[in-house]
Amino acid sequence: MNREDFTILNNGKLIYFDNGATTLKPDCVRDTINDYYNIYTSNIHRGDYSSSLKVSELYDNCREEVRDYINAKYCCEIIFTSGATESLNDIVFGFFRHNLKKGDEVLITESEHASNVLPWFILQKEMGIVVKYISLNENYEVTIDNLQKAITNKTKVVSLAHVTNVIGDVRDIKNIAKICHEKDIFVVVDAAQSAAHEKIDVVDMDIDFLAFSAHKMYGPTGVGVLYGKFNLLKKMIPCRYGGGMNAIFNNDGYVELKDLPDRLEAGTPNIEGVLGLCECIKYIKKIGLEKINKYEHDLRKYLIDRLSELDFITVYNKNNNGIIVSFNINGVFSQDTAIYLDKYNICVRAGNHCAKMVKNVFNVANTVRVSLSFYNTKEEVDLLINVLKNSKNIWEEIL
Amino acid sequence: MDNDIKRSIILDNYQDNSNRIIPDNVSEYIKINSNNDSCIDNIDIYVKINGNLIEDIKYYGEACVIAISSTNILRNLLVGKTFDEAKNILRNYFNMIEEKEYDNHLLKEACVYSDISKQPSRKTCATLFARGISKILSQNDK
């Protein structure tokens, strides 16, 4: 649905199934960014002229738009970053580095993206925290039972993707957070894969920190969001210092920082990125997240049903509830499959999808991943299936 | 070379798993990992050296058809060669990949990748093994 909103979809025969890597951008996002460059280029919060005042106002309104989208209590709980990776790094190094001690345990899973693994590994090395893993069930999911088994009296943080990027399972964050908070455990959520597809309510779900990127939700690259509860965020130590975040500094080294959110946004921000993020959120709201969610899940079921007709395909996550499908043509390396599909303008991702520990879960290191969006159609799925059916000729096609 | 013959050589070598194993007596081998940043090819190369001679090579890992087949072809070319002979073969191989002059008699079956430069993204696949083994040869040259 809404394919007419995307020039790129109307310019050729592109079948784009790599929405977990990045989504396509609707014309309204492109136009918003163009307007910033064509009509009112200027810095924010620094000029006394009309274009600067206008862009400052637009920029500040973006924070309200994001706040409303995730139902945060206050605008100042929304920090603009370069993306989910930077958000997660800032959460780990700006907050937890100063609030954990040696021996404290952080729980993640083996299906997390590198951005929710490596910062914790660094803290483990630097200060002796212990990274542990919640066991996944037979469908590669986090169960409440396994979470409770993994928690010890040293557990201080549970850091999980809302939706994982290889398996695509949707975690029950609300119940996970409830259990964690009963034991004074912080809850960090990587929402990179979910922000454009699943409803997020940080108050109802009781999330302490949240991270997501604009480019996986029809927005521009290089911009994202760090959400933190106000009382936690105000204890965060900035990872970057410079213009825009200081109130006073003197030659004797005295520095006074601004209040939230400015203190955590040093330097001129990615203004056109933030404006683009704002526009993509408006765009998603206009279509309706519930409608998107239903459409995408129906399409996912159709894709699984059709793939199941092919006895030479192994699907690794048939029983999950997300919109990511990982599979292989039996006996064919995933990258070769991706190159073959590209001959038919079908874009998929091959590999471990930045979740290098997932091989311990799937017992296969690399898969072909189809990640869906609302602009994908049953006709596109049918084309994929037809091309896969003809994959007996794969070597003639790619060699 | 005819395309069908090329494809047949590539597939034969892709499917030949006789040396795609971790050697039993692994302590006698020097190991190096070779991977491609731009894709997901990733193999461990095991080389057994005797003086100035390459006595055996095994490899293990996951990679695409071009990376695995070229690994197998070059492995077969290099086993039994001296360091100097092996370096000469590899020099010619890199020259071929980069569309420079090379000796096709030296490269034998490896000539199936002579036009890989037409697919720039696959040049790194075709040189996965060659880059790894070159490091071992330069590190262990006496």
mmCIF file of C-alpha atoms in Angstrom, chain A residues 158-319:
data_model
loop_
_atom_site.group_PDB
_atom_site.id
_atom_site.type_symbol
_atom_site.label_atom_id
_atom_site.label_comp_id
_atom_site.label_asym_id
_atom_site.label_seq_id
_atom_site.Cartn_x
_atom_site.Cartn_y
_atom_site.Cartn_z
ATOM 1 C CA VAL A 158 18.531 -6.042 30.931
ATOM 2 C CA SER A 159 19.320 -4.712 27.467
ATOM 3 C CA LEU A 160 17.271 -6.137 24.609
ATOM 4 C CA ALA A 161 16.104 -5.408 21.107
ATOM 5 C CA HIS A 162 12.359 -4.860 20.935
ATOM 6 C CA VAL A 163 12.461 -6.767 17.632
ATOM 7 C CA THR A 164 15.615 -8.679 16.650
ATOM 8 C CA ASN A 165 17.096 -8.125 13.235
ATOM 9 C CA VAL A 166 17.705 -11.736 12.166
ATOM 10 C CA ILE A 167 14.906 -13.635 13.845
ATOM 11 C CA GLY A 168 12.397 -10.820 13.962
ATOM 12 C CA ASP A 169 10.770 -11.923 17.192
ATOM 13 C CA VAL A 170 8.840 -9.215 19.028
ATOM 14 C CA ARG A 171 9.752 -9.151 22.703
ATOM 15 C CA ASP A 172 7.161 -8.591 25.408
ATOM 16 C CA ILE A 173 8.910 -5.491 26.728
ATOM 17 C CA LYS A 174 6.097 -4.483 29.073
ATOM 18 C CA ASN A 175 6.199 -7.734 31.034
ATOM 19 C CA ILE A 176 9.991 -7.915 30.874
ATOM 20 C CA ALA A 177 10.226 -4.399 32.326
ATOM 21 C CA LYS A 178 7.694 -5.224 35.030
ATOM 22 C CA ILE A 179 9.776 -8.154 36.251
ATOM 23 C CA CYS A 180 13.017 -6.156 36.002
ATOM 24 C CA HIS A 181 11.697 -3.153 37.907
ATOM 25 C CA GLU A 182 10.436 -5.351 40.739
ATOM 26 C CA LYS A 183 14.117 -6.186 41.219
ATOM 27 C CA ASP A 184 15.499 -2.673 40.559
ATOM 28 C CA ILE A 185 16.982 -3.703 37.217
ATOM 29 C CA PHE A 186 17.323 -1.093 34.461
ATOM 30 C CA VAL A 187 15.667 -1.833 31.114
ATOM 31 C CA VAL A 188 17.354 -0.708 27.891
ATOM 32 C CA VAL A 189 15.500 -1.259 24.620
ATOM 33 C CA ASP A 190 16.985 -1.215 21.123
ATOM 34 C CA ALA A 191 13.999 -0.251 18.979
ATOM 35 C CA ALA A 192 15.859 0.058 15.669
ATOM 36 C CA GLN A 193 13.860 -2.760 14.076
ATOM 37 C CA SER A 194 10.539 -1.962 15.698
ATOM 38 C CA ALA A 195 10.060 1.802 15.626
ATOM 39 C CA ALA A 196 8.417 1.783 12.183
ATOM 40 C CA HIS A 197 6.384 -1.365 12.736
ATOM 41 C CA GLU A 198 5.304 -1.819 16.357
ATOM 42 C CA LYS A 199 3.655 0.573 18.772
ATOM 43 C CA ILE A 200 6.073 1.840 21.409
ATOM 44 C CA ASP A 201 4.757 3.493 24.549
ATOM 45 C CA VAL A 202 7.697 4.155 26.845
ATOM 46 C CA VAL A 203 5.432 4.982 29.797
ATOM 47 C CA ASP A 204 3.123 2.001 29.457
ATOM 48 C CA MET A 205 6.049 -0.333 28.758
ATOM 49 C CA ASP A 206 8.045 1.377 31.521
ATOM 50 C CA ILE A 207 11.255 1.573 29.477
ATOM 51 C CA ASP A 208 14.256 3.274 31.111
ATOM 52 C CA PHE A 209 16.273 3.893 27.935
ATOM 53 C CA LEU A 210 15.292 3.480 24.288
ATOM 54 C CA ALA A 211 17.245 3.834 21.038
ATOM 55 C CA PHE A 212 16.166 3.974 17.401
ATOM 56 C CA SER A 213 17.204 5.284 13.978
ATOM 57 C CA ALA A 214 15.267 7.385 11.486
ATOM 58 C CA HIS A 215 16.537 5.580 8.404
ATOM 59 C CA LYS A 216 14.786 2.341 9.314
ATOM 60 C CA MET A 217 11.485 4.223 9.567
ATOM 61 C CA TYR A 218 11.394 5.935 6.166
ATOM 62 C CA GLY A 219 13.564 8.831 7.331
ATOM 63 C CA PRO A 220 17.072 9.973 6.456
ATOM 64 C CA THR A 221 20.317 8.289 7.477
ATOM 65 C CA GLY A 222 22.553 9.766 10.179
ATOM 66 C CA VAL A 223 19.877 10.674 12.680
ATOM 67 C CA GLY A 224 18.163 8.861 15.516
ATOM 68 C CA VAL A 225 16.795 9.116 19.001
ATOM 69 C CA LEU A 226 17.927 8.388 22.526
ATOM 70 C CA TYR A 227 15.060 8.358 25.003
ATOM 71 C CA GLY A 228 15.689 8.197 28.727
ATOM 72 C CA LYS A 229 13.471 8.726 31.739
ATOM 73 C CA PHE A 230 14.073 12.280 32.963
ATOM 74 C CA ASN A 231 15.531 11.257 36.322
ATOM 75 C CA LEU A 232 18.022 8.934 34.629
ATOM 76 C CA LEU A 233 18.853 11.199 31.734
ATOM 77 C CA LYS A 234 19.779 14.072 34.031
ATOM 78 C CA LYS A 235 22.435 11.818 35.579
ATOM 79 C CA MET A 236 23.906 11.009 32.184
ATOM 80 C CA ILE A 237 27.409 12.394 31.643
ATOM 81 C CA PRO A 238 27.811 13.838 28.136
ATOM 82 C CA CYS A 239 30.084 11.854 25.828
ATOM 83 C CA ARG A 240 30.714 14.970 23.718
ATOM 84 C CA TYR A 241 31.417 18.569 24.749
ATOM 85 C CA GLY A 242 31.247 21.731 22.681
ATOM 86 C CA GLY A 243 28.888 24.364 21.391
ATOM 87 C CA GLY A 244 25.195 24.378 22.122
ATOM 88 C CA MET A 245 25.434 22.314 25.311
ATOM 89 C CA ASN A 246 27.249 24.689 27.677
ATOM 90 C CA ALA A 247 25.713 27.576 29.603
ATOM 91 C CA ILE A 248 28.941 29.172 30.899
ATOM 92 C CA PHE A 249 32.655 28.417 30.774
ATOM 93 C CA ASN A 250 35.559 30.465 32.077
ATOM 94 C CA ASN A 251 39.314 30.514 31.568
ATOM 95 C CA ASP A 252 39.792 28.835 34.953
ATOM 96 C CA GLY A 253 38.133 25.692 33.583
ATOM 97 C CA TYR A 254 34.744 26.311 35.165
ATOM 98 C CA VAL A 255 32.007 24.832 33.009
ATOM 99 C CA GLU A 256 28.276 24.912 33.541
ATOM 100 C CA LEU A 257 26.171 22.810 31.238
ATOM 101 C CA LYS A 258 22.727 23.586 29.890
ATOM 102 C CA ASP A 259 19.684 21.630 31.003
ATOM 103 C CA LEU A 260 18.265 18.632 29.151
ATOM 104 C CA PRO A 261 18.055 18.021 26.263
ATOM 105 C CA ASP A 262 20.721 20.519 25.093
ATOM 106 C CA ARG A 263 23.468 19.230 27.396
ATOM 107 C CA LEU A 264 23.466 15.927 25.528
ATOM 108 C CA GLU A 265 23.476 17.427 22.017
ATOM 109 C CA ALA A 266 26.888 19.077 21.571
ATOM 110 C CA GLY A 267 27.617 20.852 18.294
ATOM 111 C CA THR A 268 25.400 21.804 15.413
ATOM 112 C CA PRO A 269 22.992 18.899 15.061
ATOM 113 C CA ASN A 270 21.963 17.084 11.922
ATOM 114 C CA ILE A 271 19.228 19.646 11.281
ATOM 115 C CA GLU A 272 17.913 18.360 7.973
ATOM 116 C CA GLY A 273 18.064 14.840 9.432
ATOM 117 C CA VAL A 274 15.936 15.806 12.410
ATOM 118 C CA LEU A 275 13.452 17.585 10.131
ATOM 119 C CA GLY A 276 13.348 14.450 7.975
ATOM 120 C CA LEU A 277 12.805 12.293 11.057
ATOM 121 C CA CYS A 278 9.928 14.514 12.078
ATOM 122 C CA GLU A 279 8.379 14.203 8.638
ATOM 123 C CA CYS A 280 8.678 10.413 8.525
ATOM 124 C CA ILE A 281 6.978 10.151 11.907
ATOM 125 C CA LYS A 282 4.145 12.349 10.661
ATOM 126 C CA TYR A 283 3.980 10.133 7.595
ATOM 127 C CA ILE A 284 3.728 6.918 9.646
ATOM 128 C CA LYS A 285 1.088 8.508 11.872
ATOM 129 C CA LYS A 286 -0.894 9.547 8.816
ATOM 130 C CA ILE A 287 -1.036 5.994 7.463
ATOM 131 C CA GLY A 288 -1.548 4.584 10.953
ATOM 132 C CA LEU A 289 0.800 2.247 12.773
ATOM 133 C CA GLU A 290 -1.970 -0.278 13.493
ATOM 134 C CA LYS A 291 -2.878 -0.456 9.821
ATOM 135 C CA ILE A 292 0.812 -0.844 8.886
ATOM 136 C CA ASN A 293 1.302 -3.543 11.493
ATOM 137 C CA LYS A 294 -1.684 -5.575 10.338
ATOM 138 C CA TYR A 295 -0.779 -5.299 6.658
ATOM 139 C CA GLU A 296 2.839 -6.300 7.250
ATOM 140 C CA HIS A 297 1.937 -9.282 9.431
ATOM 141 C CA ASP A 298 -0.605 -10.523 6.874
ATOM 142 C CA LEU A 299 2.062 -10.237 4.180
ATOM 143 C CA ARG A 300 4.565 -12.065 6.349
ATOM 144 C CA LYS A 301 2.143 -14.944 6.787
ATOM 145 C CA TYR A 302 1.653 -15.071 3.031
ATOM 146 C CA LEU A 303 5.424 -15.114 2.472
ATOM 147 C CA ILE A 304 5.937 -17.925 4.993
ATOM 148 C CA ASP A 305 3.098 -19.944 3.435
ATOM 149 C CA ARG A 306 4.550 -19.539 -0.038
ATOM 150 C CA LEU A 307 8.119 -20.317 1.044
ATOM 151 C CA SER A 308 6.837 -23.428 2.801
ATOM 152 C CA GLU A 309 5.709 -24.761 -0.597
ATOM 153 C CA LEU A 310 9.356 -25.019 -1.650
ATOM 154 C CA ASP A 311 11.010 -28.151 -0.293
ATOM 155 C CA PHE A 312 14.539 -26.952 -1.150
ATOM 156 C CA ILE A 313 14.280 -23.925 1.129
ATOM 157 C CA THR A 314 14.945 -23.896 4.866
ATOM 158 C CA VAL A 315 13.114 -21.153 6.749
ATOM 159 C CA TYR A 316 14.692 -20.551 10.155
ATOM 160 C CA ASN A 317 12.050 -18.487 11.896
ATOM 161 C CA LYS A 318 8.666 -19.789 10.716
ATOM 162 C CA ASN A 319 7.135 -19.637 14.160
#
